[in-house]
Amino acid sequence: MYFPLYRPRRLRKSEALRRMVRETKLSPDDFIYPLFIVHGRKVRHEIKSMPGIAQLSIDLAVREAEAACKLNIPAVILFGIPEKKDPKGTEAYSPRGIIQQAIRTLKRELPDLVVITDVCLCEYTSHGHCGVVVDGEVHNDATLALLAKMALSHAEAGVDLVAPSDMMDGRVKAIRDLLDRKGFENTPILSYAAKHASVFYGPFREAAESTPQFGDRKSYQMDPANAREALREVRLDVQEGADIIMVKPALPYLDIIRKVREEIDLPVGAYNVSGEYSMIKAAAQRGWIDGEGAMMEVLTAIKRAGADLIITYFAKEAARFLEKNRSGC
Ligand code: PBG
């Protein structure tokens, strides 16, 4: 079909027509809302580089989660800031740890909300790396047992889903094995399968206080240049027992989301990371971009690329936008 017989503009004439032929539609069901949890009561520390996002004590996190629930967002993902850090990240797997307490309270107060936890040591270690450091290097196999222990402590506290983000080899299997042995065979694993060593995590590290104290994460997180390797990482995690696999970051990695979507039949997640959020916020604050428009366009693009689930700091704002703009006939 060619012009003038075919005129693509015919179906763009009105918003109602455009809605009828729209291929990708966002819904609050797509979103997972991240929360940063700190010790104390009534604590709210705004994150300077992430306007609208704050570290929250458990009491305030419950209120924030409730607000997300009311907007029909089905899930939150928790990151913890411990009281004390040490080389082995002890608080990460302590039954009295900040996240273990947060899980118990959230599940008690909001039983229908899906509570996901990030499983990684970097917020808990004094050196800020995602694993145990031996002779100046992040030791893969020594880290596996600690990650599994951390995931188990979350499961024991009642978490709905664990999400390992450390990028150690074999961690999905290590976690799956221990969970199964301890009777948590029904706790799913959302694996950060293709996680790249990205500068876009910068603002998150302010929020989670998890900047590495020496070196960088390039010996465990993936090279941003690699897409074939991303698929290999994803296949490995599927073989090891992941239930949902994730690509991270999202916006600069849409090609990888698409490839994973085409090859894997598990649900695919994408992490719209802190830097992606902060860029839009910063430009919008200066009046350089329409922040709401950019938010919706980016989230739509991530879904169009193939993501079923999107972890995003925009979750509440985007859900509010969708509610406000719900159209009649
Ligand atoms: C923990 C972790 C990080 C993020 C999620 N889990 C940081 C990192 O790997 O340095 C980043 C999320 C974001 O930037 O929003 N390892």
GROMACS .gro file of C-alpha atoms and ligand atoms in nm:
model
  345
    1MET     CA    1   0.000   0.000   0.000
    2TYR     CA    2   0.138   0.330  -0.107
    3PHE     CA    3   0.045   0.693  -0.093
    4PRO     CA    4  -0.206   0.825  -0.190
    5LEU     CA    5  -0.407   0.505  -0.142
    6TYR     CA    6  -0.264   0.460   0.204
    7ARG     CA    7  -0.239   0.757   0.436
    8PRO     CA    8  -0.105   0.668   0.784
    9ARG     CA    9  -0.231   1.002   0.918
   10ARG     CA   10  -0.595   0.885   0.882
   11LEU     CA   11  -0.569   0.688   1.206
   12ARG     CA   12  -0.399   0.970   1.394
   13LYS     CA   13  -0.684   1.216   1.354
   14SER     CA   14  -0.824   1.212   1.707
   15GLU     CA   15  -0.714   1.095   2.049
   16ALA     CA   16  -0.991   0.832   2.051
   17LEU     CA   17  -0.867   0.689   1.721
   18ARG     CA   18  -0.509   0.694   1.842
   19ARG     CA   19  -0.614   0.509   2.156
   20MET     CA   20  -0.778   0.239   1.944
   21VAL     CA   21  -0.463   0.162   1.749
   22ARG     CA   22  -0.211   0.222   2.029
   23GLU     CA   23   0.022  -0.077   2.051
   24THR     CA   24   0.171  -0.020   2.394
   25LYS     CA   25  -0.028   0.080   2.698
   26LEU     CA   26   0.115   0.144   3.041
   27SER     CA   27  -0.068   0.043   3.354
   28PRO     CA   28   0.023   0.073   3.723
   29ASP     CA   29   0.042  -0.309   3.714
   30ASP     CA   30   0.368  -0.269   3.523
   31PHE     CA   31   0.543  -0.077   3.799
   32ILE     CA   32   0.757  -0.173   4.096
   33TYR     CA   33   0.833   0.113   4.336
   34PRO     CA   34   1.175   0.127   4.510
   35LEU     CA   35   1.200   0.226   4.876
   36PHE     CA   36   1.515   0.309   5.074
   37ILE     CA   37   1.477   0.208   5.438
   38VAL     CA   38   1.674   0.349   5.732
   39HIS     CA   39   1.668   0.283   6.106
   40GLY     CA   40   1.476   0.515   6.338
   41ARG     CA   41   1.128   0.660   6.352
   42LYS     CA   42   0.976   0.944   6.153
   43VAL     CA   43   1.298   0.977   5.954
   44ARG     CA   44   1.273   1.123   5.605
   45HIS     CA   45   1.605   1.210   5.437
   46GLU     CA   46   1.554   1.355   5.094
   47ILE     CA   47   1.802   1.235   4.832
   48LYS     CA   48   1.944   1.552   4.678
   49SER     CA   49   2.014   1.399   4.339
   50MET     CA   50   1.671   1.231   4.320
   51PRO     CA   51   1.400   1.491   4.379
   52GLY     CA   52   1.091   1.332   4.535
   53ILE     CA   53   1.277   1.025   4.664
   54ALA     CA   54   1.388   0.989   5.026
   55GLN     CA   55   1.538   0.746   5.273
   56LEU     CA   56   1.251   0.652   5.502
   57SER     CA   57   1.225   0.487   5.841
   58ILE     CA   58   0.993   0.187   5.848
   59ASP     CA   59   0.690   0.378   5.982
   60LEU     CA   60   0.708   0.628   5.695
   61ALA     CA   61   0.793   0.359   5.441
   62VAL     CA   62   0.466   0.187   5.531
   63ARG     CA   63   0.280   0.508   5.451
   64GLU     CA   64   0.466   0.550   5.124
   65ALA     CA   65   0.392   0.188   5.030
   66GLU     CA   66   0.028   0.241   5.118
   67ALA     CA   67   0.013   0.542   4.888
   68ALA     CA   68   0.159   0.326   4.609
   69CYS     CA   69  -0.100   0.056   4.683
   70LYS     CA   70  -0.381   0.310   4.655
   71LEU     CA   71  -0.251   0.397   4.310
   72ASN     CA   72  -0.277   0.026   4.216
   73ILE     CA   73   0.097  -0.031   4.209
   74PRO     CA   74   0.130  -0.399   4.302
   75ALA     CA   75   0.485  -0.413   4.436
   76VAL     CA   76   0.771  -0.237   4.611
   77ILE     CA   77   1.140  -0.327   4.614
   78LEU     CA   78   1.334  -0.255   4.931
   79PHE     CA   79   1.690  -0.134   4.979
   80GLY     CA   80   1.833  -0.111   5.329
   81ILE     CA   81   2.075   0.128   5.490
   82PRO     CA   82   2.224  -0.049   5.793
   83GLU     CA   83   2.321   0.101   6.127
   84LYS     CA   84   2.678  -0.024   6.092
   85LYS     CA   85   2.877  -0.149   5.795
   86ASP     CA   86   3.152  -0.412   5.821
   87PRO     CA   87   3.368  -0.607   5.574
   88LYS     CA   88   3.124  -0.899   5.554
   89GLY     CA   89   2.803  -0.696   5.555
   90THR     CA   90   2.670  -0.869   5.865
   91GLU     CA   91   2.350  -0.667   5.892
   92ALA     CA   92   2.247  -0.791   5.547
   93TYR     CA   93   2.160  -1.133   5.686
   94SER     CA   94   2.079  -1.052   6.048
   95PRO     CA   95   1.723  -1.140   6.154
   96ARG     CA   96   1.716  -0.798   6.328
   97GLY     CA   97   1.845  -0.618   6.019
   98ILE     CA   98   1.668  -0.315   5.881
   99ILE     CA   99   1.522  -0.499   5.581
  100GLN     CA  100   1.409  -0.802   5.780
  101GLN     CA  101   1.220  -0.565   6.012
  102ALA     CA  102   1.077  -0.372   5.720
  103ILE     CA  103   0.951  -0.691   5.551
  104ARG     CA  104   0.771  -0.805   5.866
  105THR     CA  105   0.606  -0.467   5.919
  106LEU     CA  106   0.506  -0.417   5.556
  107LYS     CA  107   0.359  -0.768   5.527
  108ARG     CA  108   0.167  -0.716   5.850
  109GLU     CA  109   0.031  -0.373   5.756
  110LEU     CA  110  -0.024  -0.429   5.383
  111PRO     CA  111  -0.061  -0.804   5.330
  112ASP     CA  112  -0.165  -0.772   4.964
  113LEU     CA  113   0.135  -0.565   4.861
  114VAL     CA  114   0.409  -0.769   4.691
  115VAL     CA  115   0.731  -0.706   4.882
  116ILE     CA  116   1.050  -0.763   4.685
  117THR     CA  117   1.398  -0.727   4.834
  118ASP     CA  118   1.725  -0.642   4.666
  119VAL     CA  119   1.979  -0.908   4.760
  120CYS     CA  120   2.327  -0.759   4.751
  121LEU     CA  121   2.595  -0.677   5.006
  122CYS     CA  122   2.708  -0.336   4.881
  123GLU     CA  123   2.488  -0.132   5.113
  124TYR     CA  124   2.614  -0.333   5.410
  125THR     CA  125   2.987  -0.370   5.351
  126SER     CA  126   3.235  -0.113   5.479
  127HIS     CA  127   3.422  -0.126   5.145
  128GLY     CA  128   3.099  -0.081   4.947
  129HIS     CA  129   3.152  -0.379   4.717
  130CYS     CA  130   2.882  -0.631   4.637
  131GLY     CA  131   3.074  -0.925   4.783
  132VAL     CA  132   3.348  -1.035   5.017
  133VAL     CA  133   3.689  -0.884   4.942
  134VAL     CA  134   3.987  -1.122   4.952
  135ASP     CA  135   4.332  -0.988   4.860
  136GLY     CA  136   4.180  -0.673   4.711
  137GLU     CA  137   3.937  -0.863   4.491
  138VAL     CA  138   3.568  -0.941   4.519
  139HIS     CA  139   3.570  -1.315   4.581
  140ASN     CA  140   3.293  -1.490   4.391
  141ASP     CA  141   3.243  -1.819   4.570
  142ALA     CA  142   3.296  -1.683   4.921
  143THR     CA  143   3.018  -1.434   4.849
  144LEU     CA  144   2.762  -1.693   4.735
  145ALA     CA  145   2.697  -1.837   5.081
  146LEU     CA  146   2.638  -1.488   5.224
  147LEU     CA  147   2.396  -1.393   4.947
  148ALA     CA  148   2.203  -1.716   4.999
  149LYS     CA  149   2.195  -1.650   5.371
  150MET     CA  150   2.067  -1.298   5.307
  151ALA     CA  151   1.792  -1.424   5.075
  152LEU     CA  152   1.693  -1.687   5.332
  153SER     CA  153   1.669  -1.427   5.610
  154HIS     CA  154   1.434  -1.225   5.387
  155ALA     CA  155   1.226  -1.534   5.314
  156GLU     CA  156   1.205  -1.610   5.685
  157ALA     CA  157   1.082  -1.256   5.745
  158GLY     CA  158   0.806  -1.315   5.489
  159VAL     CA  159   0.929  -1.157   5.167
  160ASP     CA  160   0.732  -1.238   4.850
  161LEU     CA  161   1.022  -1.230   4.601
  162VAL     CA  162   1.400  -1.195   4.627
  163ALA     CA  163   1.601  -1.003   4.371
  164PRO     CA  164   1.977  -1.070   4.361
  165SER     CA  165   2.162  -0.772   4.208
  166ASP     CA  166   2.523  -0.855   4.292
  167MET     CA  167   2.631  -1.020   3.962
  168MET     CA  168   2.832  -1.300   4.123
  169ASP     CA  169   2.846  -1.612   3.904
  170GLY     CA  170   2.620  -1.889   4.031
  171ARG     CA  171   2.426  -1.682   4.283
  172VAL     CA  172   2.080  -1.770   4.152
  173LYS     CA  173   2.156  -2.139   4.198
  174ALA     CA  174   2.307  -2.081   4.543
  175ILE     CA  175   1.998  -1.889   4.654
  176ARG     CA  176   1.754  -2.136   4.494
  177ASP     CA  177   1.929  -2.433   4.660
  178LEU     CA  178   1.923  -2.285   5.008
  179LEU     CA  179   1.565  -2.156   4.982
  180ASP     CA  180   1.449  -2.499   4.865
  181ARG     CA  181   1.636  -2.679   5.140
  182LYS     CA  182   1.474  -2.457   5.402
  183GLY     CA  183   1.120  -2.498   5.275
  184PHE     CA  184   1.093  -2.181   5.069
  185GLU     CA  185   1.058  -2.356   4.735
  186ASN     CA  186   0.767  -2.125   4.652
  187THR     CA  187   0.962  -1.801   4.695
  188PRO     CA  188   1.040  -1.672   4.344
  189ILE     CA  189   1.368  -1.517   4.232
  190LEU     CA  190   1.377  -1.203   4.022
  191SER     CA  191   1.732  -1.199   3.895
  192TYR     CA  192   1.916  -0.889   3.782
  193ALA     CA  193   2.050  -1.110   3.505
  194ALA     CA  194   2.203  -0.858   3.266
  195LYS     CA  195   2.330  -0.583   3.490
  196HIS     CA  196   2.582  -0.350   3.335
  197ALA     CA  197   2.852  -0.146   3.508
  198SER     CA  198   2.676   0.184   3.452
  199VAL     CA  199   2.738   0.545   3.552
  200PHE     CA  200   2.360   0.579   3.569
  201TYR     CA  201   2.367   0.421   3.918
  202GLY     CA  202   2.535   0.735   4.054
  203PRO     CA  203   2.235   0.891   4.232
  204PHE     CA  204   2.133   0.551   4.377
  205ARG     CA  205   2.467   0.528   4.551
  206GLU     CA  206   2.389   0.853   4.730
  207ALA     CA  207   2.049   0.712   4.828
  208ALA     CA  208   2.180   0.372   4.938
  209GLU     CA  209   2.517   0.498   5.067
  210SER     CA  210   2.683   0.220   4.868
  211THR     CA  211   2.965   0.381   4.671
  212PRO     CA  212   3.264   0.143   4.648
  213GLN     CA  213   3.548   0.274   4.866
  214PHE     CA  214   3.812   0.153   4.619
  215GLY     CA  215   3.804   0.055   4.254
  216ASP     CA  216   3.479   0.004   4.067
  217ARG     CA  217   3.232  -0.274   3.990
  218LYS     CA  218   3.363  -0.364   3.646
  219SER     CA  219   3.503  -0.701   3.755
  220TYR     CA  220   3.151  -0.826   3.827
  221GLN     CA  221   2.897  -0.604   3.650
  222MET     CA  222   2.885  -0.633   3.271
  223ASP     CA  223   3.060  -0.424   3.012
  224PRO     CA  224   2.802  -0.181   2.866
  225ALA     CA  225   2.927  -0.273   2.520
  226ASN     CA  226   2.808  -0.634   2.539
  227ALA     CA  227   2.474  -0.763   2.418
  228ARG     CA  228   2.556  -1.124   2.325
  229GLU     CA  229   2.707  -1.170   2.668
  230ALA     CA  230   2.389  -1.025   2.819
  231LEU     CA  231   2.191  -1.306   2.659
  232ARG     CA  232   2.438  -1.559   2.792
  233GLU     CA  233   2.400  -1.417   3.143
  234VAL     CA  234   2.024  -1.435   3.109
  235ARG     CA  235   2.030  -1.798   2.990
  236LEU     CA  236   2.254  -1.893   3.281
  237ASP     CA  237   2.014  -1.741   3.532
  238VAL     CA  238   1.719  -1.917   3.369
  239GLN     CA  239   1.905  -2.250   3.399
  240GLU     CA  240   1.985  -2.173   3.762
  241GLY     CA  241   1.619  -2.124   3.845
  242ALA     CA  242   1.531  -1.755   3.801
  243ASP     CA  243   1.156  -1.688   3.771
  244ILE     CA  244   1.183  -1.335   3.632
  245ILE     CA  245   1.488  -1.194   3.463
  246MET     CA  246   1.587  -0.833   3.447
  247VAL     CA  247   1.791  -0.602   3.229
  248LYS     CA  248   1.954  -0.300   3.389
  249PRO     CA  249   1.973  -0.007   3.322
  250ALA     CA  250   1.670   0.025   3.094
  251LEU     CA  251   1.678   0.326   2.865
  252PRO     CA  252   2.032   0.293   2.724
  253TYR     CA  253   1.976  -0.086   2.693
  254LEU     CA  254   1.646  -0.111   2.505
  255ASP     CA  255   1.810  -0.331   2.241
  256ILE     CA  256   1.899  -0.583   2.510
  257ILE     CA  257   1.548  -0.580   2.657
  258ARG     CA  258   1.417  -0.654   2.306
  259LYS     CA  259   1.663  -0.940   2.246
  260VAL     CA  260   1.588  -1.096   2.584
  261ARG     CA  261   1.214  -1.063   2.523
  262GLU     CA  262   1.250  -1.244   2.191
  263GLU     CA  263   1.458  -1.528   2.326
  264ILE     CA  264   1.320  -1.595   2.675
  265ASP     CA  265   0.963  -1.681   2.763
  266LEU     CA  266   0.987  -1.585   3.131
  267PRO     CA  267   0.860  -1.245   3.244
  268VAL     CA  268   1.117  -0.977   3.167
  269GLY     CA  269   1.187  -0.688   3.400
  270ALA     CA  270   1.374  -0.367   3.333
  271TYR     CA  271   1.523  -0.128   3.587
  272ASN     CA  272   1.465   0.237   3.498
  273VAL     CA  273   1.759   0.335   3.721
  274SER     CA  274   1.835   0.636   3.935
  275GLY     CA  275   2.038   0.827   3.674
  276GLU     CA  276   1.760   0.787   3.418
  277TYR     CA  277   1.524   0.939   3.675
  278SER     CA  278   1.757   1.221   3.781
  279MET     CA  279   1.830   1.331   3.424
  280ILE     CA  280   1.464   1.390   3.354
  281LYS     CA  281   1.407   1.558   3.690
  282ALA     CA  282   1.706   1.787   3.647
  283ALA     CA  283   1.610   1.895   3.296
  284ALA     CA  284   1.246   1.945   3.399
  285GLN     CA  285   1.345   2.157   3.701
  286ARG     CA  286   1.530   2.390   3.467
  287GLY     CA  287   1.238   2.406   3.231
  288TRP     CA  288   1.443   2.239   2.959
  289ILE     CA  289   1.206   1.949   2.909
  290ASP     CA  290   0.847   1.854   2.986
  291GLY     CA  291   0.915   1.621   3.277
  292GLU     CA  292   0.580   1.442   3.276
  293GLY     CA  293   0.591   1.389   2.901
  294ALA     CA  294   0.948   1.258   2.917
  295MET     CA  295   0.857   1.022   3.201
  296MET     CA  296   0.566   0.868   3.009
  297GLU     CA  297   0.758   0.848   2.684
  298VAL     CA  298   1.052   0.671   2.847
  299LEU     CA  299   0.833   0.425   3.038
  300THR     CA  300   0.634   0.351   2.722
  301ALA     CA  301   0.957   0.291   2.532
  302ILE     CA  302   1.079   0.045   2.796
  303LYS     CA  303   0.755  -0.148   2.774
  304ARG     CA  304   0.751  -0.131   2.393
  305ALA     CA  305   1.102  -0.279   2.390
  306GLY     CA  306   0.959  -0.582   2.570
  307ALA     CA  307   0.961  -0.528   2.945
  308ASP     CA  308   0.668  -0.675   3.138
  309LEU     CA  309   0.775  -0.514   3.464
  310ILE     CA  310   0.949  -0.184   3.524
  311ILE     CA  311   1.123  -0.089   3.847
  312THR     CA  312   1.095   0.287   3.848
  313TYR     CA  313   1.122   0.582   4.086
  314PHE     CA  314   0.847   0.736   3.870
  315ALA     CA  315   0.600   0.462   3.971
  316LYS     CA  316   0.373   0.681   4.182
  317GLU     CA  317   0.391   0.982   3.953
  318ALA     CA  318   0.326   0.772   3.644
  319ALA     CA  319   0.035   0.590   3.809
  320ARG     CA  320  -0.111   0.926   3.908
  321PHE     CA  321  -0.067   1.050   3.553
  322LEU     CA  322  -0.246   0.744   3.415
  323GLU     CA  323  -0.532   0.792   3.659
  324LYS     CA  324  -0.564   1.162   3.581
  325ASN     CA  325  -0.560   1.103   3.208
  326ARG     CA  326  -0.801   0.814   3.196
  327SER     CA  327  -1.013   0.897   2.898
  328GLY     CA  328  -1.384   0.855   2.838
  329CYS     CA  329  -1.528   0.765   2.499
  330PBG     C1  330   2.299  -0.294   4.438
  330PBG     C2  331   2.215  -0.216   4.343
  330PBG     C3  332   2.248  -0.101   4.270
  330PBG     C4  333   2.131  -0.062   4.205
  330PBG     C5  334   2.033  -0.155   4.237
  330PBG     N1  335   2.088  -0.250   4.321
  330PBG     C6  336   2.371  -0.021   4.262
  330PBG     C7  337   2.496  -0.070   4.207
  330PBG     O1  338   2.503  -0.181   4.153
  330PBG     O2  339   2.593   0.003   4.219
  330PBG     C8  340   2.117   0.059   4.118
  330PBG     C9  341   1.979   0.112   4.103
  330PBG    C10  342   1.967   0.251   4.053
  330PBG     O3  343   2.064   0.316   4.008
  330PBG     O4  344   1.856   0.302   4.060
  330PBG     N2  345   2.406  -0.358   4.385
   0.00000   0.00000   0.00000
